[in-house]
XYZ file of C-alpha atoms in Angstrom:
384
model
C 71.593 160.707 12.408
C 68.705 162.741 10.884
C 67.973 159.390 9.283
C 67.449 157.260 12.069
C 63.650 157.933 13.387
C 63.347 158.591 17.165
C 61.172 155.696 18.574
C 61.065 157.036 22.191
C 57.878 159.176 22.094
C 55.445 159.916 19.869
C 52.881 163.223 18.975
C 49.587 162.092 17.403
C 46.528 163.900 16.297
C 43.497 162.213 15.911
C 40.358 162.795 14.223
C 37.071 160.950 12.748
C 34.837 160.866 10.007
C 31.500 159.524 9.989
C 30.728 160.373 13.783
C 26.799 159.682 14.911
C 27.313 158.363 18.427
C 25.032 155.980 19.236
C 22.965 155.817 15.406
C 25.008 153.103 14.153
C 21.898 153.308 11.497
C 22.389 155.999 9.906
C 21.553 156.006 6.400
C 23.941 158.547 5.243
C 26.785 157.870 7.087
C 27.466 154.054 6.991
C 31.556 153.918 7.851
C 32.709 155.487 11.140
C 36.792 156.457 10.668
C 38.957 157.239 13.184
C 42.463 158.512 11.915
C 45.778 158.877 13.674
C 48.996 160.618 12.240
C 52.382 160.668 14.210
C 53.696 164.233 13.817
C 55.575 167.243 15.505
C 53.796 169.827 16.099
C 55.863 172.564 14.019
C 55.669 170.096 10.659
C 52.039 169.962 10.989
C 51.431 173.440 10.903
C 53.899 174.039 8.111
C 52.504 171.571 6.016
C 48.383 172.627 6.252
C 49.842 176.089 5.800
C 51.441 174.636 2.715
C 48.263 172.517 0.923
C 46.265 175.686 2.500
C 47.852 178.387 -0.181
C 49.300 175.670 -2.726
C 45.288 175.083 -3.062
C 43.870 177.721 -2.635
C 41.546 176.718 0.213
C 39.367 179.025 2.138
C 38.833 179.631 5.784
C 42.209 178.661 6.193
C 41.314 175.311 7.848
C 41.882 171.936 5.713
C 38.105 170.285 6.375
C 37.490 167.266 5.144
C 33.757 167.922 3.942
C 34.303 170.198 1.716
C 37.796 169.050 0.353
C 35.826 165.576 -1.349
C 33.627 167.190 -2.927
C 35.724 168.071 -5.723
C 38.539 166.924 -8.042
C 40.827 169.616 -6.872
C 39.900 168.470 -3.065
C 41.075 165.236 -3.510
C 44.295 166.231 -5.008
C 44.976 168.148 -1.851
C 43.851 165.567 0.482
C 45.716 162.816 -2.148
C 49.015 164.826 -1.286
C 48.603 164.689 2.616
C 48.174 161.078 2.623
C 51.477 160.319 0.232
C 52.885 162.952 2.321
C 52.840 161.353 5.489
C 52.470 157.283 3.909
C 53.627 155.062 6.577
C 53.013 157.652 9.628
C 49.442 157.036 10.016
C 47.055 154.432 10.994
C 43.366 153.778 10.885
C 40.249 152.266 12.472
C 37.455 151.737 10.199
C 34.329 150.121 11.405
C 30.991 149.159 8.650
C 28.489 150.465 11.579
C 25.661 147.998 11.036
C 28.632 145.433 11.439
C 29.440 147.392 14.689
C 26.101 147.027 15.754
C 25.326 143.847 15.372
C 28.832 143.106 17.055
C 27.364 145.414 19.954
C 24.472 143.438 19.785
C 26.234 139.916 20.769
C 28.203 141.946 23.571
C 25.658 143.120 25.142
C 22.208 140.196 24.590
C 24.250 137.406 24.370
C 27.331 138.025 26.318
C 25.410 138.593 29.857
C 24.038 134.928 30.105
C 27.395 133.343 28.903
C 29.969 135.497 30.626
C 31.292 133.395 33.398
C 33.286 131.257 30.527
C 33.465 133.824 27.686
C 36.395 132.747 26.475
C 35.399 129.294 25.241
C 33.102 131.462 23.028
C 35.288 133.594 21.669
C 38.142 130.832 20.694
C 35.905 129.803 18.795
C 34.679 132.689 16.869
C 31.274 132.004 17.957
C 30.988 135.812 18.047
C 31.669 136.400 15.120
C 29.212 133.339 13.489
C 26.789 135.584 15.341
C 27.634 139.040 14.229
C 27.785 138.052 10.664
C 24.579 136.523 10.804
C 22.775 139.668 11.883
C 24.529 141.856 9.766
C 23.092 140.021 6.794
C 20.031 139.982 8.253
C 20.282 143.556 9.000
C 21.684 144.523 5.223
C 19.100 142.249 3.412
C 16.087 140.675 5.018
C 14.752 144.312 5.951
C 11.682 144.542 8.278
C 11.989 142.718 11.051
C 15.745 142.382 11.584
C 15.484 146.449 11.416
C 12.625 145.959 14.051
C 15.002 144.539 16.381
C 17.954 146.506 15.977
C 16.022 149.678 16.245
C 14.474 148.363 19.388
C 18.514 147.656 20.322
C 19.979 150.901 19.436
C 16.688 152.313 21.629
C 17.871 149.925 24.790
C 21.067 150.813 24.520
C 20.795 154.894 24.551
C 18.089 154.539 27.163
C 18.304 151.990 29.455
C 14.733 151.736 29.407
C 13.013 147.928 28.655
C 9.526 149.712 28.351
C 8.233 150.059 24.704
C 10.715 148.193 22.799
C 8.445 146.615 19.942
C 10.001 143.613 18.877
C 13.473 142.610 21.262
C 11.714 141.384 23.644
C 8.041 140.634 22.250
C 6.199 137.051 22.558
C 5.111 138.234 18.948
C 6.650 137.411 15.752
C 6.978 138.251 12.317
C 5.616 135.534 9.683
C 8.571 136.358 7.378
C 11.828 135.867 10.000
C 14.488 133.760 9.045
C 15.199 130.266 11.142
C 18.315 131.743 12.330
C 16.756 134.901 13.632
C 14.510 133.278 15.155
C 16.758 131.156 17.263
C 18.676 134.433 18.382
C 15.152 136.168 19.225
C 14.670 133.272 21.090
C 17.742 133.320 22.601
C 17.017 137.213 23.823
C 13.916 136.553 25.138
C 14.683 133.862 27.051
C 17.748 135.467 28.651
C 16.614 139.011 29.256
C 16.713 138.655 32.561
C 20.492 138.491 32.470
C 20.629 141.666 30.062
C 18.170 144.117 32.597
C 20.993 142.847 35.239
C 23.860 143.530 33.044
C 22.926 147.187 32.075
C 21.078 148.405 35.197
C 22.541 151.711 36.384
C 24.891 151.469 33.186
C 23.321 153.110 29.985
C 21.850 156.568 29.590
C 23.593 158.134 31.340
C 27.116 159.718 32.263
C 29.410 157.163 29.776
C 26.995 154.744 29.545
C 24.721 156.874 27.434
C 27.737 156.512 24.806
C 27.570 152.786 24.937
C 27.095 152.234 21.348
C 29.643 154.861 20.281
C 32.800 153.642 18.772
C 35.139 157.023 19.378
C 36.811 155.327 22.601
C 37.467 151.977 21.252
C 38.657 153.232 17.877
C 41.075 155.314 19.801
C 42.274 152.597 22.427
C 42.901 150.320 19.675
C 45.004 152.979 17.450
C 47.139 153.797 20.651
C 47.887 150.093 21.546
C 49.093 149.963 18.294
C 50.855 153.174 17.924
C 52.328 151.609 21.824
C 53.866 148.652 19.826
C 56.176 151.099 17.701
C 56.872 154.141 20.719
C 57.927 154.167 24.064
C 55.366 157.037 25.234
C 52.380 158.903 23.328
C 51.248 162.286 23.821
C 47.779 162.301 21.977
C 45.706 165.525 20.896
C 42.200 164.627 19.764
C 40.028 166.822 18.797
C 36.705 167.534 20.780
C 34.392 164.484 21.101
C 31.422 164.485 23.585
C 32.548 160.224 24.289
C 36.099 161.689 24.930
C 35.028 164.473 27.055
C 32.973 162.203 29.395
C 35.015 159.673 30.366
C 38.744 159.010 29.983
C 39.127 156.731 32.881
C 40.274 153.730 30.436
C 42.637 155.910 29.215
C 43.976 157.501 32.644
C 45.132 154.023 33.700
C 47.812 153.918 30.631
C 49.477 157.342 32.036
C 53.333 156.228 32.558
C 52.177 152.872 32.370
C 55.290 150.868 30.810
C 54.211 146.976 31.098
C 53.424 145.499 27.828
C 50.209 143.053 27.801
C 48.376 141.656 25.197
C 44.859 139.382 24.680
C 44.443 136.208 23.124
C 41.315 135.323 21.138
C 41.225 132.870 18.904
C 44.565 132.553 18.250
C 45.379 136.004 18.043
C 47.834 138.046 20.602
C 46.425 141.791 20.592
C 48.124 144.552 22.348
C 45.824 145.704 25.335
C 48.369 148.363 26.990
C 50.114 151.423 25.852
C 52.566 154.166 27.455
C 50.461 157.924 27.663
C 53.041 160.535 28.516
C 49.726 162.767 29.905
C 45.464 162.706 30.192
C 44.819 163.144 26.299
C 44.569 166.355 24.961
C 40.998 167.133 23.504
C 41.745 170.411 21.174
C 40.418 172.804 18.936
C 41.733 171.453 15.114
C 42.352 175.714 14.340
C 45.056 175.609 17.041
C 46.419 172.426 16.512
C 46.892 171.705 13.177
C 48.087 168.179 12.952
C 44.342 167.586 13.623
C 43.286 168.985 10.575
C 45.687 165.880 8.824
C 43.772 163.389 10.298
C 40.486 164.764 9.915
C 41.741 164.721 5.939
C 42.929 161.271 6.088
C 39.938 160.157 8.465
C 37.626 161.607 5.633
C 39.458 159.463 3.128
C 39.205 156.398 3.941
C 35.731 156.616 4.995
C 35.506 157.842 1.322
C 37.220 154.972 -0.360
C 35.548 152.477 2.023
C 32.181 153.512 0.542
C 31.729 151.152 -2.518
C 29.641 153.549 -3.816
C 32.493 155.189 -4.785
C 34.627 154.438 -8.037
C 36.930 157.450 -8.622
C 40.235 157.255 -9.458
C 40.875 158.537 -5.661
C 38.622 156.174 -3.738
C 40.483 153.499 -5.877
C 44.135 154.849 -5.092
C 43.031 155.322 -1.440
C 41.303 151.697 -1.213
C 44.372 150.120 -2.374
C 46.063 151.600 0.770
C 43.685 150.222 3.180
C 46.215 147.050 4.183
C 49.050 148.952 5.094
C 47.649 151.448 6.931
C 44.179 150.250 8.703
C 44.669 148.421 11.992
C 43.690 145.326 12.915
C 40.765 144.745 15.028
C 38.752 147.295 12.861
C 35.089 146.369 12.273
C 34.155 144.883 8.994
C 32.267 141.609 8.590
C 33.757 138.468 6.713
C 31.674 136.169 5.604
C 34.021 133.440 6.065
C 32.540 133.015 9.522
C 29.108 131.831 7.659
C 30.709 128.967 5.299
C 28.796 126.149 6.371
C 31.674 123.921 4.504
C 33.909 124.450 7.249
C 33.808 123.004 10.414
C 33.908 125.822 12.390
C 30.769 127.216 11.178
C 28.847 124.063 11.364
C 30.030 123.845 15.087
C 28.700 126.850 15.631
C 25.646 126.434 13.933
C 24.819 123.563 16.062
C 25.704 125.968 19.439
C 23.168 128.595 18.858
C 20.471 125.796 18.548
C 21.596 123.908 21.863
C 22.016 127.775 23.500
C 18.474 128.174 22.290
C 16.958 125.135 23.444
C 18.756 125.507 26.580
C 17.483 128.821 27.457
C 13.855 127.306 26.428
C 14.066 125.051 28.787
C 15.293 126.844 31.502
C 18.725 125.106 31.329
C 22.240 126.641 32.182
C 23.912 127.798 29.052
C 27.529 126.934 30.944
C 27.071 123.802 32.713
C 29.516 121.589 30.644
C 29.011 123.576 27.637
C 33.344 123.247 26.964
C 32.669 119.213 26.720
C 29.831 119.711 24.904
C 31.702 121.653 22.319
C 34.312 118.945 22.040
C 31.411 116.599 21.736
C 30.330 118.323 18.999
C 33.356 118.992 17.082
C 34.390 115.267 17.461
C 30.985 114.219 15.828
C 31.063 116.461 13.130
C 34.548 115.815 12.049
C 32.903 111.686 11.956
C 29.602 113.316 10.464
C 30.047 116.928 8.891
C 26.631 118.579 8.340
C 24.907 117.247 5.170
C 24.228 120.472 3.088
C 21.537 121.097 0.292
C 23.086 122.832 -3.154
């Protein structure tokens, strides 16, 4: 019987590594990680207590920070994660990804919302995230203008002072394809200032940028797929602490619902036994396991990193990170494909549109098919 693992409720500890709230451009801390380990209470404890004297550590707390610095460290951080293989799960999110992800959510979504959907099937998101994030990681000045001026919109709220989001001026050296989004901004701001009025810089809202909540909402609808009810001890966040109200709604909640975008069913719900539990990791010990594992990852995500444990740990990333966390794939920019070309040839009717004071909606599902027909006759001739 011992054998047979009870799937009828779950205790999870949670805890992150790479936390700046709403600097998602941070130079030092590139990867945000939010870990998750299903464990009893009892276990937890007996097992820090265990890597805490087999290792010698100090302060008798297992913390991350200090753990990777060194070869013995990893060893005891290496033994938690083989320890509990298979009874954790991760989020990991590149941040400048995250943020330029943020970026279509919040300056492009407001002036297409009414028939989002249409956008997303088609991963037009995602064209447009990947685009700024190599502008962001290589074309340096001016894409850092903008996403400076961003990150400054969304912690503030305030439209006054921003340099280059919303400026008539532009940089000699931008890119086509920024261009057309900068266009695209300026032209549509209207529909942002309506879209975050009363919403960012304060209460929640000033956490906007943050990715603690959805990190944690997406580890629970997935921990929700394998247990009937979750009790879940996190330890203390500032996001957490000022709003749980998403996370409220899920208490006892038992119906099982899911999203489809592009083609892919994502769980949305998930069964909380209680309000979560936001603890100190001395008392609660299972948090000091996923603050190890949470440090990890974020570790062996780092490419700058070649040891023989970032390797191991890298080569674990399938298994245990979740879908749905935020790297980019440059798939989404293969002009070969039809997809991308498609998409290609959106943003420049969106921005022309929004020019010339045109609605970005009207029609805009036959135009696609329009488009898509005409491309599969006539595919994009490209230069090599």
């Amino acid at each position: 019987m011992d054998s047979i693992k009870d799937k009828t409720n779950a205790t999870l500890h949670f805890d992150e590594s790479g936390f700046t709230g709403n600097n998602l451009l941070h130079k030092q801390q590139k990867i945000f990680c939010y870990a998750s380990v299903e464990c009893p209470h009892q276990e937890a404890q007996d097992f820090v207590e265990h890597i805490i004297q087999k290792y010698r550590i100090q302060n008798g707390e297992i913390k991350r920070g200090k753990l990777l610095k060194g070869v013995k460290g990893k060893r005891a951080v290496d033994e938690i994660i083989q320890h509990f293989k298979g009874r954790f799960k991760i989020s990991v999110s590149d941040k400048k990804y995250a943020l330029a992800g943020k970026f279509f959510e919040y300056i492009f979504e407001p002036a297409i919302q009414s028939v989002n959907s249409i956008f997303y099937n088609i991963n037009f998101h995602r064209f447009i995230s990947n685009i700024l994030h190599v502008e962001l990681s290589v074309r340096g000045a001016m894409a850092e203008e903008i996403f400076e001026d961003f990150e400054k919109l969304m912690r503030t709220g305030d439209f006054e002072g921003l340099k280059a989001l919303f400026s008539a001026s532009k940089n000699e050296g931008i890119s086509p394809v920024l261009e057309q989004i900068f266009d695209f901004a300026i032209h549509n701001k209207e529909a942002v200032v309506e879209e975050l009025d009363g919403y960012v810089g304060s209460g929640a809202g000033k956490w906007v940028l943050d990715l603690t909540n959805t990190a944690l909402f997406s580890l629970l609808a997935e921990w929700g797929q394998e247990y009937d009810q979750l009790t879940a001890y996190c330890d203390q966040s500032k996001p957490l602490s000022e709003d749980q109200e998403i996370f409220n709604v899920m208490i006892n909640r038992e119906d099982k619902k899911y999203s489809h975008v592009a083609g892919i069913d994502s769980p949305i719900t998930f069964n909380l036994k209680e309000p979560l539990k936001l603890v100190d990791s001395k008392i609660v010990h299972g948090v000091q396991l996923a603050d190890a594992i949470a440090g990890a990852f974020a570790y062996a995500c780092d490419n700058e990193n070649q040891d023989e444990y970032a390797k191991k740990w890298r080569r674990m990333i399938e298994e245990h990170v979740i879908f749905g966390s935020v790297f980019q794939d440059y798939d989404h920019l293969d002009l070969t494909k039809l997809e991308v070309q498609r998409n290609a040839v959106l943003l420049q009717e969106l921005t022309e549109r929004s020019k010339n004071g045109h609605s970005l909606t009207d029609d805009i599902g036959e135009y696609i098919q329009f488009i898509t027909m005409a491309l599969r006759e006539n595919p994009l001739e490209l230069q090599t």
